[in-house]
Amino acid sequence: MSLLAITLWLLFFFSSSVVHSGAQGSSRGSLGDGICATSVVVHGYKCQELQVTTADGYILSVQRIPEGRNGNGNNNNNKQPVIIQHGILVDGMTWLLNGPEQNLPLILADNGFDVWISNTRGTRFSRRHISLDPSTPAYWNWSWEELGRYDLRAVVEYVSNQTGQKIHYIGHSQGTLIALTSFSEGKLVNKLKSAALLSPVAYLSHMTSELLNVADRLFLDQLIKTLGIAEFSTRGIPFQSFLNQLCAQPGVDCSDLFTAITGNNCCLNSSAVSLFLKNEPQSTSTKNLIHFAQIVRSGVVAKFNYGRGDQNIRIYGKASPPIYNLSNIPHDLPLFLSYGGRDALSDVLDVQTLLDSLKFHDVDKLSVQFIKDYAHVDFIMGVNAKDIVYNAVISFFNRFN
């Protein structure tokens, strides 16, 4: 999605909340009210709050749910570890907003998996660094490229070392992009058993929302870059008047922004949506959003384009950034892809482009699920996601245990 598209998503949730940018308050960031305490232990599950440090110094929050509510099998060494990675502008809490019978981490735990929830840098519980402070621009000098190179690698290696086993991986939205690009370079593949990609995001040229299409043409990413804003947070920028002007554009319907931006989600629980509004969105870097905008405008998945040939040459040895060749993903890596017919961000045509990159994948190692009525958020909060998506993911994993 483009930077402005993401901006508008944030506007929907926090358009009335504008405060000075900087460190987030304790109500959103203290470890005392962390994910384990608020969303796992309260349902009768064991949960550990852990920290993983990346090679570039970011300290990530990770939650481990080692067993199901009934303790199904106390020997964790025999359980299959699975890492769950959230998308952009949210954190690991989003997987847990429905009740235990409907949310993915607890369903996996009850089915005998050793569950690890990852939280990317910059989100409320992953705002620490060995030397950098989140109030400084240097802390925010990263995009999804670094999330794959450092965050994903650190968590996978940590879980691998702790369990001594190969790992199943589940990503949603941005969590699929960082996995696909890493796999295409042969990274982490030897530590994984399989990967499930929900609402896969790689190519972004066919977003269906007129709201997002109009937004993309306004190049807000360049404006924010010019203003020197490194941390992208609704708490720092007064967007409401701009949103009002955008919604007045011909063909733009802002009567339901949630649907206009993510697609017509079929199956959301109103109480889970209320919890979502209380907990999200999370901060990300402006550089990350610019990198997403580059995908939209270029039509390719490439490393970050610094916009100057000399700077690209210094970093990459060439004037343009290298393109990720997703067809290089090892053909024998088991992949499960699930996408929806109403998803305004992971559009059907863009997913078809991704699938075309996988056309030489081993037939018995690639499973593709299309859900006609699903949009972007249904995959993480749909009340029927267990029956439609999660059970299919578990069956796929069990084929390779």
Coordinates of C-alpha atoms in Angstrom, one line a residue:
M1 CA 0.0 0.0 0.0
S2 CA 1.2 3.6 -0.5
L3 CA 2.2 5.8 2.3
L4 CA -0.9 7.9 2.1
A5 CA -3.1 4.8 2.0
I6 CA -1.5 3.8 5.3
T7 CA -2.0 7.3 6.6
L8 CA -5.7 7.2 5.9
W9 CA -6.0 3.9 7.6
L10 CA -4.5 5.5 10.7
L11 CA -6.7 8.5 10.3
F12 CA -9.8 6.3 10.6
F13 CA -8.6 5.0 14.0
F14 CA -7.0 8.1 15.5
S15 CA -8.2 11.1 13.6
S16 CA -9.2 12.9 16.8
S17 CA -6.0 12.1 18.7
V18 CA -3.1 14.5 18.0
V19 CA -0.3 15.1 20.5
H20 CA 3.4 15.8 20.2
S21 CA 5.4 13.1 18.6
G22 CA 7.9 11.1 20.7
A23 CA 8.0 8.2 23.1
Q24 CA 4.6 6.6 23.7
G25 CA 3.1 6.7 27.1
S26 CA 3.2 3.9 29.7
S27 CA -0.4 2.9 29.0
R28 CA 0.7 1.7 25.6
G29 CA 4.2 0.6 26.3
S30 CA 4.8 -0.8 29.8
L31 CA 5.8 -4.4 30.1
G32 CA 3.6 -4.8 33.2
D33 CA 0.5 -4.8 30.9
G34 CA 2.2 -6.8 28.2
I35 CA 0.6 -9.2 25.7
C36 CA 1.0 -12.3 27.9
A37 CA -0.7 -10.7 30.9
T38 CA -3.5 -9.0 29.1
S39 CA -4.4 -11.5 26.3
V40 CA -3.0 -15.0 27.1
V41 CA -2.7 -15.8 30.8
V42 CA -6.1 -14.4 31.4
H43 CA -7.5 -17.3 29.4
G44 CA -5.7 -19.9 31.3
Y45 CA -2.6 -20.4 29.1
K46 CA 1.0 -20.3 30.1
C47 CA 2.9 -17.5 28.4
Q48 CA 6.5 -16.2 28.6
E49 CA 7.6 -12.6 27.8
L50 CA 11.0 -12.8 26.1
Q51 CA 13.4 -10.4 24.4
V52 CA 15.5 -10.9 21.3
T53 CA 18.2 -8.6 20.2
T54 CA 18.8 -8.1 16.5
A55 CA 22.3 -7.9 14.9
D56 CA 21.8 -4.1 14.5
G57 CA 20.8 -3.6 18.1
Y58 CA 17.0 -3.5 18.3
I59 CA 15.5 -5.3 21.3
L60 CA 12.3 -7.1 20.2
S61 CA 9.5 -8.4 22.3
V62 CA 8.5 -12.0 21.8
Q63 CA 5.8 -14.0 23.5
R64 CA 6.0 -17.8 23.9
I65 CA 2.9 -19.9 24.4
P66 CA 4.4 -23.3 25.0
E67 CA 1.3 -25.4 25.4
G68 CA -2.5 -25.4 25.2
R69 CA -4.9 -24.5 28.0
N70 CA -5.1 -28.1 29.1
G71 CA -1.3 -28.6 29.0
N72 CA -1.6 -31.0 26.1
G73 CA 1.8 -32.6 26.2
N74 CA 4.2 -31.1 28.7
N75 CA 7.3 -32.1 26.8
N76 CA 7.9 -28.9 24.8
N77 CA 11.0 -30.4 23.1
N78 CA 8.6 -32.6 21.1
K79 CA 6.3 -29.8 20.1
Q80 CA 6.6 -28.1 16.7
P81 CA 7.5 -24.4 17.1
V82 CA 5.6 -21.9 15.0
I83 CA 6.4 -18.2 14.6
I84 CA 3.6 -15.8 14.0
Q85 CA 4.4 -12.4 12.4
H86 CA 2.0 -9.5 12.3
G87 CA 1.7 -6.9 9.5
I88 CA 2.4 -3.2 9.3
L89 CA 1.2 -0.6 11.9
V90 CA 0.0 -3.3 14.3
D91 CA 1.7 -5.7 16.7
G92 CA 1.3 -9.2 18.0
M93 CA -1.7 -8.2 20.0
T94 CA -3.9 -8.2 16.9
W95 CA -3.7 -12.0 16.6
L96 CA -5.3 -12.3 20.1
L97 CA -8.3 -9.9 19.9
N98 CA -10.9 -12.7 19.5
G99 CA -11.6 -15.3 22.2
P100 CA -9.4 -18.4 22.7
E101 CA -11.6 -20.5 20.4
Q102 CA -11.2 -18.0 17.5
N103 CA -7.7 -16.5 17.7
L104 CA -4.8 -18.1 15.9
P105 CA -2.1 -18.3 18.6
L106 CA -4.3 -20.1 21.1
I107 CA -5.8 -22.4 18.5
L108 CA -2.3 -23.4 17.5
A109 CA -1.3 -24.0 21.2
D110 CA -4.4 -26.1 21.7
N111 CA -3.4 -28.2 18.7
G112 CA 0.0 -29.0 20.2
F113 CA 2.2 -26.3 18.7
D114 CA 4.8 -24.3 20.6
V115 CA 3.8 -20.8 19.6
W116 CA 6.1 -17.7 19.3
I117 CA 4.6 -14.3 18.6
S118 CA 7.0 -11.8 17.1
N119 CA 6.7 -8.0 17.4
T120 CA 8.7 -5.8 15.0
R121 CA 10.9 -2.9 16.0
G122 CA 9.1 0.4 16.7
T123 CA 5.9 -1.2 18.0
R124 CA 5.0 -0.5 21.6
F125 CA 6.8 -3.4 23.3
S126 CA 9.8 -3.4 20.9
R127 CA 11.0 0.2 21.2
R128 CA 14.3 -0.5 22.9
H129 CA 17.8 -0.5 21.3
I130 CA 21.2 -1.2 22.8
S131 CA 22.3 2.4 22.1
L132 CA 19.7 4.4 20.1
D133 CA 16.6 6.2 21.5
P134 CA 13.2 6.2 19.7
S135 CA 13.1 10.0 20.0
T136 CA 16.0 10.2 17.5
P137 CA 15.9 9.8 13.7
A138 CA 18.7 7.3 13.8
Y139 CA 16.4 4.8 15.6
W140 CA 13.9 4.9 12.7
N141 CA 16.4 4.5 9.8
W142 CA 14.9 1.2 8.5
S143 CA 12.3 -0.2 6.2
W144 CA 10.7 -3.6 5.6
E145 CA 14.1 -4.6 4.1
E146 CA 15.7 -4.5 7.6
L147 CA 12.7 -6.2 9.1
G148 CA 13.5 -9.2 7.0
R149 CA 17.3 -8.9 7.2
Y150 CA 17.5 -8.4 11.0
D151 CA 14.2 -8.8 12.9
L152 CA 12.9 -12.0 11.1
R153 CA 16.4 -13.5 11.2
A154 CA 16.9 -12.8 14.9
V155 CA 13.6 -14.3 15.9
V156 CA 14.0 -17.4 13.7
E157 CA 17.5 -18.0 14.9
Y158 CA 16.5 -17.5 18.6
V159 CA 13.6 -20.0 18.3
S160 CA 15.7 -22.5 16.4
N161 CA 18.4 -22.3 19.1
Q162 CA 15.9 -22.6 22.0
T163 CA 14.0 -25.5 20.5
G164 CA 16.6 -27.3 18.4
Q165 CA 13.9 -27.8 15.7
K166 CA 12.9 -26.5 12.3
I167 CA 10.1 -24.0 12.5
H168 CA 6.7 -23.3 10.8
Y169 CA 6.2 -19.7 10.0
I170 CA 2.9 -17.7 9.6
G171 CA 2.9 -14.1 8.3
H172 CA 0.2 -11.7 7.5
S173 CA 0.5 -8.7 5.1
Q174 CA 4.0 -7.1 5.7
G175 CA 4.8 -10.4 7.6
T176 CA 4.6 -12.1 4.2
L177 CA 6.7 -9.6 2.4
I178 CA 9.7 -9.9 4.7
A179 CA 9.5 -13.7 4.5
L180 CA 9.2 -13.8 0.7
T181 CA 12.1 -11.5 0.1
S182 CA 14.3 -13.4 2.6
F183 CA 13.4 -16.7 1.1
S184 CA 14.2 -15.4 -2.4
E185 CA 17.8 -14.8 -1.2
G186 CA 18.0 -18.3 0.3
K187 CA 18.0 -16.9 3.9
L188 CA 16.4 -18.8 6.8
V189 CA 15.1 -21.5 4.5
N190 CA 17.3 -24.2 6.2
K191 CA 15.7 -23.4 9.5
L192 CA 12.1 -23.7 8.4
K193 CA 9.7 -26.6 7.8
S194 CA 7.1 -24.5 6.0
A195 CA 5.5 -21.1 5.7
A196 CA 1.9 -19.9 5.6
L197 CA 1.3 -16.5 4.0
L198 CA -2.0 -14.9 4.8
S199 CA -3.1 -11.9 2.6
P200 CA 0.3 -12.1 0.9
V201 CA 1.8 -8.7 0.0
A202 CA 4.5 -8.5 -2.6
Y203 CA 3.2 -6.6 -5.7
L204 CA 0.9 -3.7 -5.0
S205 CA -0.1 -2.2 -8.4
H206 CA -3.8 -3.1 -8.3
M207 CA -5.3 -1.7 -5.1
T208 CA -9.0 -1.5 -5.8
S209 CA -10.0 1.4 -3.5
E210 CA -10.6 4.7 -5.3
L211 CA -9.7 6.4 -1.9
L212 CA -6.2 4.7 -2.0
N213 CA -5.7 5.4 -5.7
V214 CA -6.4 9.1 -5.2
A215 CA -4.2 9.1 -2.2
D216 CA -1.3 7.5 -3.9
R217 CA -1.2 10.2 -6.6
L218 CA -0.6 12.9 -4.0
F219 CA 2.9 11.7 -3.0
L220 CA 2.4 12.4 0.7
D221 CA 5.5 10.2 1.4
Q222 CA 7.7 12.9 -0.2
L223 CA 6.1 15.6 1.9
I224 CA 6.7 13.8 5.2
K225 CA 10.2 13.0 4.1
T226 CA 10.8 16.7 3.4
L227 CA 9.4 17.6 6.8
G228 CA 12.1 15.4 8.4
I229 CA 9.6 13.1 10.2
A230 CA 11.3 9.8 11.0
E231 CA 8.7 8.1 13.2
F232 CA 5.4 7.7 11.5
S233 CA 2.7 8.1 14.2
T234 CA -0.7 9.7 14.1
R235 CA 0.2 11.3 17.4
G236 CA 2.6 13.7 15.7
I237 CA 0.8 14.9 12.5
P238 CA -2.6 16.8 12.3
F239 CA -4.2 14.9 9.4
Q240 CA -7.9 15.6 10.0
S241 CA -8.2 18.6 7.7
F242 CA -6.3 16.8 4.9
L243 CA -8.6 13.8 5.2
N244 CA -11.7 16.0 4.9
Q245 CA -10.3 17.5 1.7
L246 CA -9.4 14.1 0.3
C247 CA -12.8 12.7 1.0
A248 CA -14.3 15.6 -1.0
Q249 CA -12.5 14.3 -4.1
P250 CA -14.8 12.9 -6.9
G251 CA -15.4 9.2 -6.7
V252 CA -14.1 8.9 -3.1
D253 CA -16.5 7.5 -0.5
C254 CA -15.4 8.0 3.1
S255 CA -18.7 6.9 4.7
D256 CA -16.9 3.7 5.9
L257 CA -13.2 4.2 5.9
F258 CA -12.5 0.7 7.3
T259 CA -14.1 -0.9 4.3
A260 CA -12.8 1.7 1.9
I261 CA -9.2 0.9 2.8
T262 CA -9.0 -2.7 3.8
G263 CA -11.9 -4.1 1.7
N264 CA -15.3 -5.3 2.6
N265 CA -14.4 -7.6 5.5
C266 CA -17.2 -10.2 5.8
C267 CA -16.8 -11.7 9.2
L268 CA -15.6 -9.3 12.0
N269 CA -16.8 -9.4 15.6
S270 CA -17.7 -5.9 16.8
S271 CA -16.1 -6.4 20.2
A272 CA -12.8 -7.5 18.6
V273 CA -13.0 -4.4 16.4
S274 CA -13.4 -2.3 19.5
L275 CA -10.4 -3.9 21.1
F276 CA -8.5 -3.3 17.8
L277 CA -9.3 0.4 18.0
K278 CA -8.0 0.6 21.6
N279 CA -4.7 -1.2 20.8
E280 CA -3.7 -0.1 17.3
P281 CA -2.2 1.4 15.2
Q282 CA 1.5 1.2 16.1
S283 CA 4.3 3.3 14.9
T284 CA 6.5 2.5 12.0
S285 CA 9.3 4.4 10.2
T286 CA 8.6 6.9 7.5
K287 CA 11.3 5.1 5.5
N288 CA 9.3 1.9 5.7
L289 CA 6.2 3.6 4.3
I290 CA 8.3 5.2 1.5
H291 CA 9.6 1.8 0.6
F292 CA 6.0 0.5 0.3
A293 CA 5.2 3.4 -1.9
Q294 CA 8.1 2.6 -4.1
I295 CA 6.6 -0.9 -4.7
V296 CA 3.3 0.7 -5.7
R297 CA 4.8 3.1 -8.2
S298 CA 7.5 0.9 -9.7
G299 CA 5.5 -2.3 -9.9
V300 CA 8.5 -4.4 -8.7
V301 CA 9.8 -5.6 -5.4
A302 CA 13.2 -4.0 -4.9
K303 CA 15.5 -2.9 -2.3
F304 CA 15.2 0.7 -1.0
N305 CA 15.7 3.3 -3.7
Y306 CA 17.5 6.3 -2.3
G307 CA 16.5 8.4 -5.2
R308 CA 20.1 9.4 -6.1
G309 CA 22.2 7.4 -8.5
D310 CA 25.4 8.1 -6.6
Q311 CA 23.9 7.0 -3.3
N312 CA 22.5 3.8 -4.8
I313 CA 25.9 3.1 -6.4
R314 CA 27.6 3.5 -3.1
I315 CA 25.2 1.1 -1.4
Y316 CA 24.4 -1.4 -4.2
G317 CA 27.2 -0.8 -6.8
K318 CA 24.6 0.3 -9.4
A319 CA 22.4 3.3 -10.1
S320 CA 19.1 1.4 -9.4
P321 CA 18.3 -0.8 -6.4
P322 CA 18.5 -4.6 -7.0
I323 CA 15.1 -6.3 -7.6
Y324 CA 14.1 -9.3 -5.5
N325 CA 13.6 -12.3 -7.8
L326 CA 10.8 -14.2 -6.0
S327 CA 11.1 -17.1 -8.4
N328 CA 14.4 -17.9 -6.7
I329 CA 12.5 -19.0 -3.6
P330 CA 13.6 -22.7 -3.2
H331 CA 11.0 -24.8 -5.0
D332 CA 10.9 -27.4 -2.3
L333 CA 10.0 -25.0 0.5
P334 CA 6.5 -25.9 1.6
L335 CA 4.3 -22.8 1.1
F336 CA 0.7 -22.2 1.9
L337 CA -0.9 -19.0 0.5
S338 CA -4.4 -17.7 1.4
Y339 CA -5.9 -14.6 -0.1
G340 CA -9.3 -13.0 -0.4
G341 CA -11.6 -11.8 -3.2
R342 CA -12.5 -8.6 -1.4
D343 CA -9.0 -7.6 -0.2
A344 CA -8.3 -4.0 -1.2
L345 CA -4.6 -4.2 -0.2
S346 CA -3.6 -7.7 -1.3
D347 CA -5.5 -7.6 -4.5
V348 CA -6.3 -10.7 -6.5
L349 CA -4.4 -9.5 -9.6
D350 CA -1.3 -8.7 -7.5
V351 CA -1.5 -12.1 -5.8
Q352 CA -1.7 -13.7 -9.3
T353 CA 1.5 -11.9 -10.2
L354 CA 3.1 -13.4 -7.1
L355 CA 1.8 -16.9 -7.9
D356 CA 3.2 -16.5 -11.4
S357 CA 6.6 -16.1 -9.7
L358 CA 6.0 -19.4 -8.0
K359 CA 4.9 -21.3 -11.2
F360 CA 7.9 -23.6 -11.0
H361 CA 7.4 -24.5 -7.3
D362 CA 7.1 -28.2 -6.5
V363 CA 3.4 -29.0 -7.0
D364 CA 3.2 -31.0 -3.8
K365 CA 4.9 -28.2 -1.8
L366 CA 2.5 -25.3 -2.8
S367 CA -1.0 -25.0 -1.5
V368 CA -3.1 -22.0 -2.5
Q369 CA -6.5 -21.0 -0.9
F370 CA -8.8 -18.4 -2.4
I371 CA -11.6 -17.1 -0.2
K372 CA -14.1 -15.1 -2.2
D373 CA -15.7 -13.2 0.6
Y374 CA -12.6 -12.4 2.7
A375 CA -10.8 -9.0 2.9
H376 CA -7.6 -8.0 4.6
V377 CA -8.6 -8.1 8.2
D378 CA -10.7 -11.2 8.1
F379 CA -7.5 -13.3 8.1
I380 CA -6.6 -12.2 11.6
M381 CA -9.9 -11.3 13.1
G382 CA -12.6 -13.2 11.2
V383 CA -15.0 -15.1 13.5
N384 CA -14.9 -18.0 11.1
A385 CA -11.2 -17.9 10.3
K386 CA -10.6 -21.0 12.4
D387 CA -12.9 -23.1 10.2
I388 CA -11.9 -21.6 6.9
V389 CA -8.2 -20.6 7.3
Y390 CA -6.6 -21.8 10.5
N391 CA -7.6 -25.4 10.3
A392 CA -6.3 -25.5 6.7
V393 CA -3.0 -24.1 7.9
I394 CA -2.7 -26.7 10.7
S395 CA -3.5 -29.5 8.2
F396 CA -0.8 -28.1 5.9
F397 CA 1.8 -28.0 8.7
N398 CA 0.9 -31.5 9.8
R399 CA 1.9 -32.8 6.4
F400 CA 5.4 -31.7 7.0
N401 CA 5.9 -32.5 10.7

